[in-house]
Short mmCIF file of C-alpha atoms in Angstrom, two decimals:
data_model
loop_
_atom_site.label_atom_id
_atom_site.label_comp_id
_atom_site.label_asym_id
_atom_site.label_seq_id
_atom_site.Cartn_x
_atom_site.Cartn_y
_atom_site.Cartn_z
CA MET A 1 114.56 128.61 90.29
CA LYS A 2 110.87 128.99 88.79
CA THR A 3 109.53 125.60 88.05
CA ILE A 4 107.30 125.03 84.92
CA GLN A 5 103.86 125.75 87.12
CA ASP A 6 104.63 128.81 88.09
CA LYS A 7 105.42 130.43 84.45
CA MET A 8 103.30 128.34 82.36
CA GLN A 9 99.23 128.30 81.53
CA LYS A 10 99.80 125.64 78.85
CA ILE A 11 101.97 122.44 77.99
CA SER A 12 102.30 120.16 75.46
CA VAL A 13 103.92 116.82 75.83
CA ILE A 14 104.74 114.67 72.91
CA ASP A 15 105.35 111.17 72.64
CA LEU A 16 107.15 109.66 69.95
CA GLY A 17 106.76 105.97 69.85
CA SER A 18 107.68 102.93 67.29
CA ASN A 19 104.06 103.24 65.55
CA SER A 20 102.86 106.68 66.18
CA VAL A 21 103.83 110.16 67.30
CA LYS A 22 101.63 111.89 69.67
CA LEU A 23 100.33 115.44 71.00
CA VAL A 24 98.53 116.63 73.43
CA ASN A 25 98.43 120.19 74.80
CA PHE A 26 97.03 120.56 78.57
CA ASN A 27 95.91 123.11 80.27
CA ILE A 28 97.42 123.49 83.93
CA THR A 29 96.04 125.63 86.73
CA PRO A 30 97.97 126.82 89.49
CA ASP A 31 97.32 123.61 91.91
CA ASN A 32 98.99 122.15 89.23
CA THR A 33 96.28 120.15 87.86
CA TYR A 34 95.69 119.26 84.27
CA GLN A 35 93.17 119.09 81.67
CA ALA A 36 93.71 118.25 78.25
CA TYR A 37 92.27 120.23 75.32
CA GLN A 38 93.40 119.05 72.09
CA HIS A 39 94.99 115.69 70.88
CA GLU A 40 96.56 114.77 67.81
CA ALA A 41 97.96 112.03 66.73
CA ILE A 42 100.04 110.69 63.26
CA THR A 43 100.91 107.25 62.54
CA VAL A 44 105.06 107.47 61.01
CA ARG A 45 106.03 103.72 61.43
CA LEU A 46 109.28 105.11 62.81
CA GLY A 47 110.66 101.49 63.66
CA GLU A 48 109.57 100.16 60.38
CA GLY A 49 112.52 97.95 59.18
CA LEU A 50 114.57 98.55 62.98
CA ASP A 51 114.77 94.58 63.63
CA GLU A 52 116.34 93.76 60.27
CA THR A 53 119.04 96.51 60.21
CA ASN A 54 119.36 98.18 63.92
CA ASN A 55 118.93 101.65 62.10
CA LEU A 56 115.74 104.05 61.47
CA LYS A 57 115.36 103.90 57.82
CA ASP A 58 115.35 107.31 55.48
CA GLU A 59 111.53 106.97 54.72
CA PRO A 60 109.87 106.57 58.29
CA ILE A 61 112.17 109.39 59.40
CA LYS A 62 111.35 111.55 56.61
CA ARG A 63 107.49 110.93 57.58
CA THR A 64 107.91 111.14 61.64
CA ILE A 65 110.26 114.91 61.27
CA ASN A 66 107.28 116.03 58.82
CA ALA A 67 104.55 115.03 61.49
CA LEU A 68 106.90 117.09 64.02
CA LYS A 69 106.99 120.19 61.56
CA LEU A 70 103.32 119.69 61.85
CA PHE A 71 103.06 119.56 65.38
CA ARG A 72 105.60 122.36 65.89
CA ASP A 73 103.08 124.86 63.82
CA ILE A 74 99.84 123.59 66.39
CA ILE A 75 102.07 124.59 69.31
CA GLU A 76 103.54 127.88 67.78
CA VAL A 77 99.76 129.09 66.97
CA GLN A 78 98.60 128.69 70.57
CA SER A 79 101.67 130.55 71.91
CA ILE A 80 102.74 127.70 73.83
CA LYS A 81 106.37 127.96 75.52
CA HIS A 82 107.03 124.59 77.41
CA VAL A 83 107.46 121.17 75.35
CA LEU A 84 108.01 117.62 76.54
CA ALA A 85 109.11 115.58 74.40
CA VAL A 86 109.82 112.14 75.04
CA ALA A 87 111.06 109.07 72.76
CA THR A 88 110.53 105.37 73.44
CA SER A 89 111.61 101.69 71.90
CA ALA A 90 112.21 102.31 68.29
CA VAL A 91 114.50 105.63 69.19
CA ARG A 92 116.35 103.84 72.22
CA GLU A 93 117.18 100.98 69.97
CA ALA A 94 118.63 102.37 67.18
CA SER A 95 121.95 102.37 66.16
CA ASN A 96 121.55 105.79 64.91
CA ARG A 97 119.72 107.89 67.64
CA GLU A 98 121.93 110.58 68.45
CA ASN A 99 121.79 111.40 64.21
CA PHE A 100 118.62 111.06 64.23
CA LEU A 101 117.55 113.24 67.27
CA ASP A 102 119.95 116.45 66.01
CA LYS A 103 118.15 115.70 62.64
CA VAL A 104 114.67 116.70 64.50
CA TYR A 105 116.38 119.37 66.45
CA PHE A 106 117.90 120.54 63.63
CA GLU A 107 114.64 121.19 61.53
CA THR A 108 111.67 120.98 64.27
CA GLY A 109 113.67 122.70 67.32
CA PHE A 110 112.15 119.63 69.28
CA LYS A 111 114.70 118.40 71.92
CA PHE A 112 113.56 115.07 72.62
CA ARG A 113 114.62 113.33 75.63
CA ILE A 114 115.11 109.19 75.50
CA LEU A 115 113.19 107.00 77.93
CA SER A 116 114.85 104.01 78.89
CA GLU A 117 112.96 101.16 79.73
CA GLU A 118 112.03 101.48 83.12
CA GLU A 119 111.18 104.74 82.93
CA GLU A 120 108.60 104.30 80.09
CA ALA A 121 106.62 101.73 82.36
CA LEU A 122 106.82 104.16 85.15
CA TYR A 123 105.85 107.08 83.36
CA SER A 124 103.23 105.10 82.05
CA TYR A 125 101.86 103.64 84.68
CA ALA A 126 101.71 106.78 86.94
CA GLY A 127 99.64 108.53 84.56
CA ALA A 128 97.10 105.51 84.53
CA ILE A 129 97.37 105.02 88.10
CA ARG A 130 97.12 108.63 89.04
CA SER A 131 93.66 109.11 88.02
CA LEU A 132 92.68 105.07 88.78
CA ARG A 133 93.97 105.30 91.97
CA LEU A 134 94.32 101.47 92.56
CA PRO A 135 96.53 100.04 94.97
CA THR A 136 97.67 96.51 93.68
CA VAL A 137 97.24 96.20 89.78
CA LEU A 138 99.08 94.25 87.04
CA PHE A 139 99.70 97.01 84.86
CA PHE A 140 100.26 96.92 80.90
CA ASP A 141 101.50 99.42 77.95
CA ILE A 142 101.48 97.96 74.60
CA GLY A 143 102.93 100.07 72.26
CA GLY A 144 104.50 99.80 68.30
CA GLY A 145 107.50 98.45 69.81
CA SER A 146 107.21 97.26 73.17
CA LEU A 147 105.26 95.67 76.16
CA GLU A 148 106.04 97.37 79.10
CA ILE A 149 104.68 95.59 82.78
CA VAL A 150 104.60 97.11 86.00
CA CYS A 151 103.49 94.57 89.11
CA THR A 152 102.44 96.47 92.24
CA ASN A 153 101.24 96.07 95.51
CA GLN A 154 99.58 98.77 97.50
CA PHE A 155 101.46 100.79 95.65
CA LYS A 156 104.68 99.53 96.22
CA ILE A 157 106.49 98.25 93.00
CA LYS A 158 107.26 94.93 92.66
CA LYS A 159 108.17 94.32 89.24
CA ILE A 160 109.20 95.91 86.47
CA VAL A 161 109.74 94.21 83.10
CA SER A 162 109.51 95.34 79.17
CA LEU A 163 109.24 92.79 76.55
CA PRO A 164 109.79 93.26 72.49
CA LEU A 165 106.09 92.18 71.92
CA GLY A 166 104.89 95.74 69.88
CA THR A 167 102.44 95.35 67.81
CA LEU A 168 104.16 97.23 64.68
CA ARG A 169 107.08 94.43 65.64
CA LEU A 170 104.97 91.53 65.87
CA MET A 171 103.11 92.56 62.45
CA GLN A 172 106.59 92.65 61.07
CA ARG A 173 108.02 89.52 62.06
CA PHE A 174 104.89 87.02 61.55
CA ALA A 175 102.92 88.58 58.93
CA ASP A 176 103.43 88.04 55.24
CA ASP A 177 102.44 91.43 53.54
CA GLY A 178 100.52 92.96 56.32
CA GLU A 179 98.22 89.64 56.68
CA LEU A 180 98.36 86.74 59.13
CA SER A 181 98.11 83.40 57.88
CA ASP A 182 97.03 80.42 60.41
CA LYS A 183 100.52 79.11 60.72
CA ASP A 184 101.25 82.68 60.96
CA ILE A 185 98.92 83.17 63.92
CA ASP A 186 100.07 79.70 65.46
CA LYS A 187 103.93 80.76 65.35
CA MET A 188 103.07 84.41 66.95
CA LYS A 189 100.83 83.18 69.93
CA SER A 190 103.56 80.47 70.76
CA LYS A 191 106.06 83.37 70.92
CA ILE A 192 103.64 85.91 72.80
CA PHE A 193 103.00 83.01 75.23
CA ASP A 194 106.79 81.94 75.83
CA LEU A 195 107.76 85.89 76.60
CA ILE A 196 105.30 86.76 79.06
CA PRO A 197 106.52 85.90 82.56
CA SER A 198 104.34 83.59 84.96
CA ARG A 199 102.22 85.30 87.64
CA ARG A 200 105.23 84.14 89.91
CA GLU A 201 108.05 85.34 88.22
CA LEU A 202 105.92 88.81 87.98
CA GLN A 203 104.70 88.60 91.80
CA ILE A 204 101.15 89.56 91.23
CA SER A 205 99.42 89.51 94.19
CA ASP A 206 95.89 87.75 94.84
CA ASP A 207 93.81 91.06 94.64
CA ALA A 208 95.99 92.40 92.03
CA VAL A 209 93.61 94.26 89.37
CA LEU A 210 94.56 94.17 85.51
CA VAL A 211 94.87 97.53 84.01
CA GLY A 212 96.03 98.44 80.43
CA VAL A 213 96.90 101.05 78.27
CA GLY A 214 97.35 101.64 74.38
CA GLY A 215 95.91 101.99 71.23
CA THR A 216 95.00 98.41 70.80
CA LEU A 217 93.48 98.14 74.23
CA ARG A 218 91.56 101.54 73.59
CA SER A 219 90.40 100.34 69.78
CA MET A 220 89.31 97.01 71.39
CA ALA A 221 86.85 98.92 73.67
CA LYS A 222 85.78 101.22 71.45
CA TYR A 223 84.86 98.27 69.46
CA HIS A 224 83.04 95.88 72.47
CA GLN A 225 81.07 99.06 73.47
CA ASP A 226 79.46 98.93 69.81
CA ILE A 227 79.04 95.88 69.43
CA THR A 228 77.58 95.93 73.21
CA ASN A 229 75.48 98.78 72.44
CA TYR A 230 76.87 100.65 75.41
CA SER A 231 75.40 104.19 76.17
CA LEU A 232 78.39 105.86 77.31
CA GLY A 233 80.51 107.01 75.04
CA LYS A 234 83.87 107.05 77.58
CA ILE A 235 86.52 104.61 77.44
CA HIS A 236 88.67 105.86 80.61
CA ASN A 237 87.76 102.70 83.41
CA TYR A 238 85.62 100.60 81.08
CA LYS A 239 86.19 97.12 82.10
CA ILE A 240 85.84 93.87 79.57
CA SER A 241 86.00 90.47 80.25
CA SER A 242 88.47 87.99 79.35
CA LYS A 243 85.57 86.05 77.62
CA SER A 244 84.99 89.07 75.11
CA ILE A 245 89.12 89.63 74.95
CA HIS A 246 89.08 86.61 73.23
CA SER A 247 86.18 86.74 71.19
CA ILE A 248 87.21 89.99 70.00
CA SER A 249 90.73 89.03 69.19
CA THR A 250 90.01 85.53 67.56
CA ARG A 251 87.49 87.66 65.44
CA LEU A 252 90.42 90.48 64.22
CA VAL A 253 93.48 87.43 63.87
CA HIS A 254 91.29 86.21 60.78
CA LEU A 255 90.41 89.35 59.17
CA LYS A 256 92.41 91.23 56.37
CA PRO A 257 93.38 94.93 57.38
CA ASP A 258 91.47 95.90 54.99
CA LYS A 259 88.65 94.31 56.46
CA ILE A 260 89.20 95.20 60.09
CA ALA A 261 89.42 99.10 58.56
CA LYS A 262 85.56 98.66 57.75
CA ILE A 263 84.92 98.38 61.32
CA ARG A 264 83.99 101.69 62.44
CA SER A 265 85.55 101.98 66.20
CA ILE A 266 88.93 100.68 64.27
CA SER A 267 90.93 103.51 62.88
CA ASN A 268 92.75 102.63 59.08
CA SER A 269 96.46 103.27 60.71
CA ARG A 270 95.20 101.04 63.44
CA ALA A 271 94.13 97.98 61.44
CA GLU A 272 97.25 97.01 60.13
CA THR A 273 98.47 96.19 63.82
CA ILE A 274 95.67 96.29 65.85
CA ALA A 275 95.37 91.86 65.31
CA ALA A 276 98.77 91.19 66.64
CA GLY A 277 98.05 93.47 69.61
CA SER A 278 94.98 91.89 70.69
CA CYS A 279 96.96 88.33 70.48
CA VAL A 280 99.00 89.55 73.20
CA ILE A 281 96.26 91.22 75.55
CA ASP A 282 94.19 87.82 75.33
CA ILE A 283 96.82 85.32 76.26
CA LEU A 284 98.52 87.83 78.80
CA MET A 285 95.05 87.68 80.28
CA GLU A 286 94.80 83.68 79.91
CA LYS A 287 98.58 83.01 80.92
CA LEU A 288 97.97 85.29 84.25
CA GLY A 289 94.64 84.26 85.16
CA PHE A 290 92.31 87.48 84.94
CA GLU A 291 89.21 87.38 84.37
CA GLU A 292 88.94 91.25 83.67
CA ILE A 293 90.82 93.96 82.49
CA THR A 294 90.40 98.03 83.38
CA VAL A 295 91.15 100.30 80.13
CA SER A 296 92.77 103.42 81.08
CA ALA A 297 92.53 106.26 78.53
CA GLN A 298 95.97 108.17 80.30
CA GLY A 299 99.17 106.58 80.18
CA LEU A 300 102.80 107.81 79.37
CA ARG A 301 101.83 111.75 77.91
CA GLU A 302 99.74 112.19 81.18
CA GLY A 303 102.48 110.58 83.63
CA THR A 304 105.14 112.67 81.97
CA LEU A 305 103.24 115.70 82.60
CA SER A 306 102.36 114.92 85.95
CA LEU A 307 105.73 113.98 87.41
CA SER A 308 107.13 116.79 85.30
CA LEU A 309 104.96 119.38 87.49
CA GLU A 310 105.44 117.47 90.88
CA TYR A 311 109.22 117.15 90.39
CA PRO A 312 110.36 119.43 87.82
CA LYS A 313 114.43 119.13 89.43
CA GLU A 314 114.01 116.06 89.93
CA PHE A 315 112.34 115.07 86.40
CA ALA A 316 114.52 117.92 84.60
CA PHE A 317 118.21 115.65 85.43
CA GLY A 318 115.95 112.30 84.86
CA LYS A 319 116.31 111.10 88.71
CA ILE A 320 112.45 110.49 88.85
CA ASP A 321 112.75 106.69 90.38
CA GLN A 322 110.73 104.24 92.17
CA VAL A 323 110.01 105.98 95.43
CA HIS A 324 108.86 109.18 93.39
CA ILE A 325 106.34 107.13 91.62
CA GLN A 326 104.95 105.39 94.86
CA ASN A 327 104.72 108.60 96.93
CA SER A 328 102.80 110.53 94.05
CA MET A 329 100.83 106.96 93.38
CA ARG A 330 99.51 107.09 97.33
CA TYR A 331 99.34 110.96 97.64
CA ALA A 332 96.55 110.83 94.90
CA TYR A 333 95.07 108.02 96.30
CA GLU A 334 94.39 109.60 99.78
CA SER A 335 93.65 113.16 98.20
CA ASP A 336 90.11 111.91 98.32
CA ILE A 337 88.78 113.39 101.11
CA ILE A 338 85.40 114.76 102.83
CA PRO A 339 85.72 118.56 103.67
CA GLN A 340 86.02 119.34 107.04
CA HIS A 341 82.88 121.10 107.64
CA LEU A 342 81.04 117.56 106.56
CA GLU A 343 83.33 114.97 108.20
CA ASP A 344 81.27 114.36 110.97
CA ILE A 345 78.07 114.03 109.03
CA VAL A 346 79.52 111.61 106.72
CA ARG A 347 80.79 109.84 109.57
CA PHE A 348 77.70 109.68 110.97
CA LEU A 349 75.72 108.42 107.85
CA VAL A 350 77.99 105.90 107.43
CA SER A 351 78.40 104.47 110.92
CA ASP A 352 74.50 104.65 110.93
CA GLY A 353 74.33 102.30 107.93
CA LEU A 354 72.40 105.43 105.50
CA ILE A 355 75.04 105.75 102.97
CA GLU A 356 76.73 102.77 101.87
CA GLU A 357 80.49 103.13 101.14
CA ASN A 358 80.41 103.09 97.30
CA GLU A 359 78.21 106.19 97.68
CA ARG A 360 80.82 107.86 100.36
CA LEU A 361 83.01 107.58 97.21
CA ILE A 362 80.16 109.09 94.82
CA LEU A 363 79.89 111.92 97.22
CA ALA A 364 83.53 112.87 97.48
CA HIS A 365 83.59 113.25 94.13
CA SER A 366 80.45 114.70 93.65
CA LEU A 367 81.68 117.41 95.99
CA ARG A 368 85.11 118.06 93.34
CA GLN A 369 82.52 117.90 90.64
CA ALA A 370 80.07 120.54 91.74
CA PRO A 371 81.79 123.92 91.89
CA HIS A 372 82.46 123.02 87.81
CA SER A 373 78.94 123.28 87.45
CA ILE A 374 78.70 126.93 87.63
CA THR A 375 80.68 127.64 84.92
CA PHE A 376 78.24 126.22 82.74
CA GLN A 377 75.11 128.09 81.59
CA ASN A 378 73.37 125.46 80.57
CA ILE A 379 73.84 122.72 83.28
CA MET A 380 72.97 119.53 80.85
CA ASN A 381 76.46 120.57 79.29
CA PHE A 382 78.04 120.00 82.89
CA LEU A 383 76.91 115.81 82.17
CA SER A 384 79.68 115.56 79.11
CA PHE A 385 81.92 117.74 81.46
CA GLY A 386 81.44 115.33 84.29
CA MET A 387 81.89 112.11 81.95
CA ASP A 388 84.57 113.33 79.94
CA SER A 389 86.63 113.70 83.54
CA ASP A 390 88.71 111.01 84.68
CA SER A 391 88.23 109.19 87.73
CA LYS A 392 88.40 106.27 89.85
CA LEU A 393 85.39 105.40 90.07
CA ASN A 394 83.40 103.42 87.73
CA HIS A 395 80.90 104.68 84.69
CA HIS A 396 77.89 103.19 86.84
CA ASP A 397 79.03 105.29 89.85
CA GLN A 398 80.60 108.21 87.71
CA LEU A 399 77.44 108.64 86.14
CA ILE A 400 75.58 108.84 89.36
CA SER A 401 77.86 111.30 90.71
CA VAL A 402 77.33 114.01 87.63
CA LEU A 403 73.55 113.27 87.62
CA SER A 404 73.93 114.06 91.57
CA VAL A 405 75.35 117.55 90.53
CA ILE A 406 73.10 117.89 87.83
CA TYR A 407 69.74 117.31 90.37
CA SER A 408 70.85 119.52 93.06
CA LYS A 409 71.01 122.48 90.66
CA LYS A 410 67.84 121.08 88.27
CA LYS A 411 65.64 118.57 89.56
CA LYS A 412 63.15 118.35 86.61
CA LYS A 413 65.61 117.28 84.67
CA LEU A 414 66.73 113.26 86.53
CA ASP A 415 64.28 111.43 84.75
CA LYS A 416 65.09 112.54 81.21
CA ILE A 417 68.68 112.55 81.87
CA PHE A 418 68.08 109.14 83.76
CA ASP A 419 65.74 107.54 80.68
CA LYS A 420 68.53 107.92 78.09
CA PHE A 421 70.84 105.56 80.50
CA ASP A 422 68.29 102.90 81.41
CA SER A 423 71.03 100.43 80.17
CA ILE A 424 73.38 101.21 82.94
CA LEU A 425 71.17 102.52 85.91
CA VAL A 426 68.58 101.08 87.96
CA GLN A 427 65.70 102.73 89.58
CA SER A 428 66.82 102.07 92.79
CA ASP A 429 69.82 104.65 92.12
CA LYS A 430 67.33 107.51 91.96
CA LYS A 431 67.38 107.27 96.00
CA SER A 432 71.09 107.57 96.00
CA ILE A 433 71.41 110.42 93.78
CA ARG A 434 68.29 112.08 95.95
CA LYS A 435 70.49 111.61 99.29
CA ILE A 436 74.07 112.45 97.51
CA SER A 437 72.56 115.80 96.26
CA SER A 438 71.00 116.77 99.15
CA ILE A 439 74.26 116.92 100.79
CA LEU A 440 75.37 118.35 98.12
CA LEU A 441 73.37 121.47 99.05
CA LEU A 442 74.15 120.77 102.36
CA SER A 443 77.69 121.05 102.00
CA GLU A 444 77.55 124.16 99.81
CA LEU A 445 75.10 126.08 102.27
CA LEU A 446 77.44 125.16 105.47
CA ALA A 447 80.58 126.58 103.42
CA LYS A 448 79.22 129.57 102.93
CA ALA A 449 77.96 130.40 106.51
CA ASP A 450 81.09 128.97 107.93
CA ALA A 451 79.29 126.11 110.44
CA LYS A 452 79.73 122.77 111.78
CA ILE A 453 77.43 120.08 112.26
CA LYS A 454 77.05 117.47 115.09
CA LEU A 455 74.64 114.46 114.65
CA ARG A 456 73.11 111.95 117.24
CA ARG A 457 70.82 109.42 116.88
CA ILE A 458 67.97 109.88 119.63
CA ASN A 459 66.19 106.57 118.74
CA ASP A 460 64.78 104.58 115.92
CA ASP A 461 62.71 107.61 114.54
CA LEU A 462 64.99 110.70 115.37
CA VAL A 463 68.21 111.91 114.67
CA LYS A 464 69.17 115.49 116.33
CA MET A 465 71.70 117.99 114.54
CA LYS A 466 73.45 120.61 116.53
CA ILE A 467 74.66 123.48 114.50
CA ARG A 468 77.34 125.85 115.69
CA PRO A 469 77.53 128.67 113.30
CA ILE A 470 81.25 130.79 112.86
CA LYS A 471 79.21 134.00 111.54
CA ASP A 472 77.15 135.75 113.65
CA LYS A 473 73.71 135.13 111.38
CA PHE A 474 72.60 131.52 109.94
CA PRO A 475 70.73 131.58 106.83
CA GLU A 476 68.10 129.30 108.88
CA ILE A 477 64.71 130.02 105.99
CA PHE A 478 67.59 127.94 103.59
CA PHE A 479 68.96 125.57 105.63
CA GLU A 480 65.33 124.56 107.01
CA ASP A 481 64.33 123.93 103.14
CA ILE A 482 67.66 121.76 102.56
CA LEU A 483 67.07 119.72 105.26
CA GLU A 484 63.77 118.64 104.59
CA LYS A 485 65.56 117.32 101.15
CA VAL A 486 68.35 115.72 103.78
CA SER A 487 65.58 114.37 105.90
CA ASP A 488 63.06 112.80 102.67
CA ALA A 489 65.90 111.14 100.77
CA PHE A 490 66.98 109.13 103.79
CA ASN A 491 63.66 109.01 105.08
CA ILE A 492 64.56 110.07 108.57
CA THR A 493 63.17 112.81 111.14
CA ILE A 494 65.71 115.66 112.00
CA SER A 495 65.63 117.53 114.89
CA TYR A 496 67.90 120.76 115.06
CA SER A 497 69.68 123.46 117.42
CA ILE A 498 71.55 126.22 116.12
CA SER A 499 74.47 127.47 118.88
CA TYR A 500 75.92 130.43 118.43
CA ASP A 501 78.32 132.07 121.24
CA SER A 502 77.05 133.13 124.47
CA LYS A 503 75.50 136.12 123.11
CA HIS A 504 72.54 133.76 121.24
CA ALA A 505 69.87 131.76 122.15
CA SER A 506 69.78 128.07 121.10
CA HIS A 507 66.77 127.50 118.73
CA PRO A 508 65.31 123.92 119.05
CA ILE A 509 63.35 123.06 115.73
CA GLU A 510 62.38 119.79 114.20
CA ILE A 511 61.70 118.79 110.37
#
């Protein structure tokens, strides 16, 4: 049986929610990694009036089908043969869901799969945590119809909760003609507070990190970056304090939608529902005692794709369960390994206190990113590529990682780039960049030469390096140039010897 990845180079994922329908097109590599290259979103308000009649109404259905026809045209133009289409809260709750899905299939050709509350929560969690790689979290996904919550401890799923606290649903219930009065706000906040479980009920660990996804949170993050003049236009893994969330929410709930729409970082369609969503996030943080939230730019769509690639048979038959999710997350967490030819070097540097643990993590990320740099004729374009990629590193450390790769290729470019991000970086970061870039150069040479290295400290001033090439020849001239960079970056004196097989002599040399 051929799996998706055997046949496809591109896959489309369609996510049909209560408020909007989204399309993401992905490039898929042979090793099942993926990169999104196109994002489309259309506000259709499919869940409009659902609470009143328990049925999807004609106008929202018409808007949704028109949007899906546009997505079909995009997919056909690109000759994408495989589409993963999932529907969530609005379709799941509607009494006329079967008639709706039949109509969608007849008019667009898309066959949607309705996700259960648990599936929606788990798929979204998988998409977010796969890149952030945080083992103990309280995760939430706030959409138009519902709020999904997943609580984990060391990747073990402790609790899954779905609550009727979607942004569109709250605005339809509490707002008068799309606007919230002070009385409406008080009623809505009281309802939100009552529905959100306690820390004890959710089994939240003391060291849990709060992670959230959803258009409301992304818009709040963009707004926060605007008002703080943040120099990186990156949302994934962005962190916001509870104080800032409360401040933003307090402002939004007292603005009319037309005023909110004038805020540059908030779209017109989002302006109608973001006030309610901001209250949910604010109250959740207050009630559960979180002082900071980590924003994920990935969620349900990425989780749907990654699980379909990793467990194709189980996904096809709707058999993805918590064990699959836990195993997938653990694998992603443990995949951050140092290449074998560098293991001894990095182990020595860490044990000797020459690099910190966070520098080791930055190095591991840089080693994965470095091969991509060769595809850029202008290495400066790699800066955008590197920062656009999603990583468990915080923004500061990811920037150091990308700059380390650039510095290893174009040393003279560093100061110019460094000054551009002076609000994020400090001068001491230059030392980390020099250290990591020197190891990147050493790694590239050792990989090409197929050589192994052992290090041993002789005394406070001297480190001895023993090189054992697998091949008959070793590029000593290039190696000495790189070793000098390593020596300067770490402020150590290194002597080395090269041991071939018995036919070759060792050559002790000091740098």
